């Protein structure tokens, strides 16, 4: 009988983003350990500041995932749980969630606060996403 390792050998799991790189256009789950690297390594990126308990954050989650796929190659998308990474949230003075910060060349250039329909969010982000 094969052991657990043999049963999972062919299964490919999404990496835990050790290099903070997007996989298949999916948003990268960021932490304090890789946040600065992520925003520095992408000319344009959008970071979703969120928390598990936040209903508006859960509403926005599939929209952010769609945008990450649609704009793959033009912008990188990341997600940062503010409860798990409070120092980053404090650094950027995140007072309400969800908040999306657009970074260009490592610097914040635009802030979007609150959940909104996909079309409205695209209008907010379009000037930065090309």
PDB file of N, CA and C in Angstrom, residues 25-75:
ATOM      1  N   UNK A  25      -1.577  33.762 -12.749  1.00  0.00           N
ATOM      2  CA  UNK A  25      -2.369  34.978 -12.672  1.00  0.00           C
ATOM      3  C   UNK A  25      -3.153  35.131 -11.386  1.00  0.00           C
ATOM      4  N   UNK A  26      -2.876  34.312 -10.399  1.00  0.00           N
ATOM      5  CA  UNK A  26      -3.571  34.408  -9.111  1.00  0.00           C
ATOM      6  C   UNK A  26      -2.905  35.474  -8.245  1.00  0.00           C
ATOM      7  N   UNK A  27      -3.673  36.139  -7.382  1.00  0.00           N
ATOM      8  CA  UNK A  27      -3.048  37.083  -6.457  1.00  0.00           C
ATOM      9  C   UNK A  27      -2.071  36.352  -5.531  1.00  0.00           C
ATOM     10  N   UNK A  28      -1.004  37.023  -5.182  1.00  0.00           N
ATOM     11  CA  UNK A  28       0.014  36.473  -4.292  1.00  0.00           C
ATOM     12  C   UNK A  28      -0.374  36.792  -2.859  1.00  0.00           C
ATOM     13  N   UNK A  29      -0.380  35.784  -2.007  1.00  0.00           N
ATOM     14  CA  UNK A  29      -0.639  36.008  -0.583  1.00  0.00           C
ATOM     15  C   UNK A  29       0.657  36.459   0.060  1.00  0.00           C
ATOM     16  N   UNK A  30       0.651  37.695   0.521  1.00  0.00           N
ATOM     17  CA  UNK A  30       1.853  38.336   1.029  1.00  0.00           C
ATOM     18  C   UNK A  30       1.925  38.299   2.542  1.00  0.00           C
ATOM     19  N   UNK A  31       3.139  38.482   3.046  1.00  0.00           N
ATOM     20  CA  UNK A  31       3.371  38.601   4.480  1.00  0.00           C
ATOM     21  C   UNK A  31       4.397  39.708   4.687  1.00  0.00           C
ATOM     22  N   UNK A  32       4.671  40.011   5.946  1.00  0.00           N
ATOM     23  CA  UNK A  32       5.688  41.016   6.241  1.00  0.00           C
ATOM     24  C   UNK A  32       7.040  40.600   5.690  1.00  0.00           C
ATOM     25  N   UNK A  33       7.277  39.307   5.567  1.00  0.00           N
ATOM     26  CA  UNK A  33       8.565  38.801   5.089  1.00  0.00           C
ATOM     27  C   UNK A  33       8.796  39.069   3.608  1.00  0.00           C
ATOM     28  N   UNK A  34       7.739  39.095   2.796  1.00  0.00           N
ATOM     29  CA  UNK A  34       7.946  39.238   1.358  1.00  0.00           C
ATOM     30  C   UNK A  34       7.247  40.453   0.731  1.00  0.00           C
ATOM     31  N   UNK A  35       6.597  41.266   1.532  1.00  0.00           N
ATOM     32  CA  UNK A  35       5.857  42.411   1.005  1.00  0.00           C
ATOM     33  C   UNK A  35       6.760  43.388   0.252  1.00  0.00           C
ATOM     34  N   UNK A  36       7.841  43.826   0.878  1.00  0.00           N
ATOM     35  CA  UNK A  36       8.719  44.811   0.251  1.00  0.00           C
ATOM     36  C   UNK A  36       9.326  44.274  -1.037  1.00  0.00           C
ATOM     37  N   UNK A  37       9.688  43.009  -1.041  1.00  0.00           N
ATOM     38  CA  UNK A  37      10.231  42.381  -2.247  1.00  0.00           C
ATOM     39  C   UNK A  37       9.186  42.403  -3.364  1.00  0.00           C
ATOM     40  N   UNK A  38       7.947  42.088  -3.017  1.00  0.00           N
ATOM     41  CA  UNK A  38       6.875  42.049  -4.010  1.00  0.00           C
ATOM     42  C   UNK A  38       6.672  43.412  -4.663  1.00  0.00           C
ATOM     43  N   UNK A  39       6.524  44.459  -3.858  1.00  0.00           N
ATOM     44  CA  UNK A  39       6.256  45.780  -4.448  1.00  0.00           C
ATOM     45  C   UNK A  39       7.479  46.325  -5.178  1.00  0.00           C
ATOM     46  N   UNK A  40       8.663  45.909  -4.791  1.00  0.00           N
ATOM     47  CA  UNK A  40       9.888  46.356  -5.463  1.00  0.00           C
ATOM     48  C   UNK A  40      10.119  45.639  -6.788  1.00  0.00           C
ATOM     49  N   UNK A  41       9.685  44.385  -6.868  1.00  0.00           N
ATOM     50  CA  UNK A  41       9.964  43.564  -8.050  1.00  0.00           C
ATOM     51  C   UNK A  41       8.940  43.715  -9.167  1.00  0.00           C
ATOM     52  N   UNK A  42       7.907  44.511  -8.955  1.00  0.00           N
ATOM     53  CA  UNK A  42       6.880  44.704  -9.981  1.00  0.00           C
ATOM     54  C   UNK A  42       6.723  46.190 -10.255  1.00  0.00           C
ATOM     55  N   UNK A  43       6.784  46.544 -11.513  1.00  0.00           N
ATOM     56  CA  UNK A  43       6.643  47.953 -11.884  1.00  0.00           C
ATOM     57  C   UNK A  43       5.310  48.501 -11.402  1.00  0.00           C
ATOM     58  N   UNK A  44       4.233  47.740 -11.606  1.00  0.00           N
ATOM     59  CA  UNK A  44       2.906  48.118 -11.127  1.00  0.00           C
ATOM     60  C   UNK A  44       2.331  46.932 -10.372  1.00  0.00           C
ATOM     61  N   UNK A  45       1.837  47.198  -9.175  1.00  0.00           N
ATOM     62  CA  UNK A  45       1.149  46.133  -8.431  1.00  0.00           C
ATOM     63  C   UNK A  45       0.017  46.730  -7.611  1.00  0.00           C
ATOM     64  N   UNK A  46      -0.951  45.882  -7.334  1.00  0.00           N
ATOM     65  CA  UNK A  46      -2.115  46.242  -6.541  1.00  0.00           C
ATOM     66  C   UNK A  46      -2.152  45.292  -5.359  1.00  0.00           C
ATOM     67  N   UNK A  47      -2.210  45.842  -4.162  1.00  0.00           N
ATOM     68  CA  UNK A  47      -2.254  45.015  -2.956  1.00  0.00           C
ATOM     69  C   UNK A  47      -3.594  45.229  -2.261  1.00  0.00           C
ATOM     70  N   UNK A  48      -4.278  44.123  -2.031  1.00  0.00           N
ATOM     71  CA  UNK A  48      -5.564  44.091  -1.340  1.00  0.00           C
ATOM     72  C   UNK A  48      -5.307  43.855   0.142  1.00  0.00           C
ATOM     73  N   UNK A  49      -5.586  44.847   0.973  1.00  0.00           N
ATOM     74  CA  UNK A  49      -5.477  44.725   2.425  1.00  0.00           C
ATOM     75  C   UNK A  49      -6.835  44.249   2.933  1.00  0.00           C
ATOM     76  N   UNK A  50      -6.877  43.095   3.610  1.00  0.00           N
ATOM     77  CA  UNK A  50      -8.120  42.434   3.951  1.00  0.00           C
ATOM     78  C   UNK A  50      -7.978  41.691   5.280  1.00  0.00           C
ATOM     79  N   UNK A  51      -9.105  41.099   5.732  1.00  0.00           N
ATOM     80  CA  UNK A  51      -9.113  40.219   6.917  1.00  0.00           C
ATOM     81  C   UNK A  51     -10.205  39.171   6.731  1.00  0.00           C
ATOM     82  N   UNK A  52     -10.018  38.038   7.366  1.00  0.00           N
ATOM     83  CA  UNK A  52     -10.957  36.910   7.270  1.00  0.00           C
ATOM     84  C   UNK A  52     -12.372  37.300   7.695  1.00  0.00           C
ATOM     85  N   UNK A  53     -12.513  38.071   8.746  1.00  0.00           N
ATOM     86  CA  UNK A  53     -13.807  38.385   9.337  1.00  0.00           C
ATOM     87  C   UNK A  53     -14.568  39.477   8.583  1.00  0.00           C
ATOM     88  N   UNK A  54     -13.927  40.086   7.576  1.00  0.00           N
ATOM     89  CA  UNK A  54     -14.474  41.254   6.882  1.00  0.00           C
ATOM     90  C   UNK A  54     -15.363  40.829   5.713  1.00  0.00           C
ATOM     91  N   UNK A  55     -16.685  41.031   5.847  1.00  0.00           N
ATOM     92  CA  UNK A  55     -17.624  40.651   4.784  1.00  0.00           C
ATOM     93  C   UNK A  55     -17.372  41.418   3.477  1.00  0.00           C
ATOM     94  N   UNK A  56     -17.142  42.731   3.504  1.00  0.00           N
ATOM     95  CA  UNK A  56     -16.833  43.422   2.251  1.00  0.00           C
ATOM     96  C   UNK A  56     -15.556  42.890   1.584  1.00  0.00           C
ATOM     97  N   UNK A  57     -14.598  42.445   2.394  1.00  0.00           N
ATOM     98  CA  UNK A  57     -13.366  41.856   1.844  1.00  0.00           C
ATOM     99  C   UNK A  57     -13.693  40.565   1.096  1.00  0.00           C
ATOM    100  N   UNK A  58     -14.586  39.766   1.651  1.00  0.00           N
ATOM    101  CA  UNK A  58     -14.985  38.512   0.996  1.00  0.00           C
ATOM    102  C   UNK A  58     -15.747  38.803  -0.300  1.00  0.00           C
ATOM    103  N   UNK A  59     -16.522  39.880  -0.324  1.00  0.00           N
ATOM    104  CA  UNK A  59     -17.216  40.297  -1.546  1.00  0.00           C
ATOM    105  C   UNK A  59     -16.198  40.658  -2.634  1.00  0.00           C
ATOM    106  N   UNK A  60     -15.140  41.351  -2.250  1.00  0.00           N
ATOM    107  CA  UNK A  60     -14.142  41.834  -3.198  1.00  0.00           C
ATOM    108  C   UNK A  60     -13.183  40.738  -3.660  1.00  0.00           C
ATOM    109  N   UNK A  61     -13.032  39.690  -2.878  1.00  0.00           N
ATOM    110  CA  UNK A  61     -12.036  38.650  -3.171  1.00  0.00           C
ATOM    111  C   UNK A  61     -12.144  38.066  -4.586  1.00  0.00           C
ATOM    112  N   UNK A  62     -13.315  37.600  -5.035  1.00  0.00           N
ATOM    113  CA  UNK A  62     -13.359  37.039  -6.395  1.00  0.00           C
ATOM    114  C   UNK A  62     -13.100  38.093  -7.479  1.00  0.00           C
ATOM    115  N   UNK A  63     -13.430  39.331  -7.198  1.00  0.00           N
ATOM    116  CA  UNK A  63     -13.177  40.399  -8.164  1.00  0.00           C
ATOM    117  C   UNK A  63     -11.673  40.614  -8.304  1.00  0.00           C
ATOM    118  N   UNK A  64     -10.971  40.646  -7.185  1.00  0.00           N
ATOM    119  CA  UNK A  64      -9.513  40.804  -7.217  1.00  0.00           C
ATOM    120  C   UNK A  64      -8.880  39.622  -7.948  1.00  0.00           C
ATOM    121  N   UNK A  65      -9.392  38.415  -7.707  1.00  0.00           N
ATOM    122  CA  UNK A  65      -8.857  37.237  -8.398  1.00  0.00           C
ATOM    123  C   UNK A  65      -9.069  37.344  -9.906  1.00  0.00           C
ATOM    124  N   UNK A  66     -10.246  37.809 -10.340  1.00  0.00           N
ATOM    125  CA  UNK A  66     -10.510  37.995 -11.772  1.00  0.00           C
ATOM    126  C   UNK A  66      -9.577  39.042 -12.371  1.00  0.00           C
ATOM    127  N   UNK A  67      -9.410  40.158 -11.684  1.00  0.00           N
ATOM    128  CA  UNK A  67      -8.547  41.218 -12.193  1.00  0.00           C
ATOM    129  C   UNK A  67      -7.097  40.751 -12.286  1.00  0.00           C
ATOM    130  N   UNK A  68      -6.662  39.951 -11.320  1.00  0.00           N
ATOM    131  CA  UNK A  68      -5.292  39.426 -11.354  1.00  0.00           C
ATOM    132  C   UNK A  68      -5.067  38.603 -12.615  1.00  0.00           C
ATOM    133  N   UNK A  69      -6.067  37.799 -12.985  1.00  0.00           N
ATOM    134  CA  UNK A  69      -5.945  37.004 -14.217  1.00  0.00           C
ATOM    135  C   UNK A  69      -6.016  37.889 -15.459  1.00  0.00           C
ATOM    136  N   UNK A  70      -6.955  38.824 -15.468  1.00  0.00           N
ATOM    137  CA  UNK A  70      -7.164  39.672 -16.641  1.00  0.00           C
ATOM    138  C   UNK A  70      -5.998  40.613 -16.911  1.00  0.00           C
ATOM    139  N   UNK A  71      -5.328  41.061 -15.865  1.00  0.00           N
ATOM    140  CA  UNK A  71      -4.228  42.009 -16.026  1.00  0.00           C
ATOM    141  C   UNK A  71      -2.860  41.355 -15.827  1.00  0.00           C
ATOM    142  N   UNK A  72      -2.811  40.021 -15.849  1.00  0.00           N
ATOM    143  CA  UNK A  72      -1.529  39.313 -15.732  1.00  0.00           C
ATOM    144  C   UNK A  72      -0.602  39.808 -16.829  1.00  0.00           C
ATOM    145  N   UNK A  73       0.619  40.124 -16.449  1.00  0.00           N
ATOM    146  CA  UNK A  73       1.582  40.658 -17.399  1.00  0.00           C
ATOM    147  C   UNK A  73       1.612  42.177 -17.421  1.00  0.00           C
ATOM    148  N   UNK A  74       0.535  42.817 -16.959  1.00  0.00           N
ATOM    149  CA  UNK A  74       0.477  44.277 -16.894  1.00  0.00           C
ATOM    150  C   UNK A  74       0.663  44.775 -15.467  1.00  0.00           C
ATOM    151  N   UNK A  75       0.139  44.003 -14.514  1.00  0.00           N
ATOM    152  CA  UNK A  75       0.248  44.364 -13.106  1.00  0.00           C
ATOM    153  C   UNK A  75       0.198  43.092 -12.274  1.00  0.00           C
TER     154      UNK A  75
END
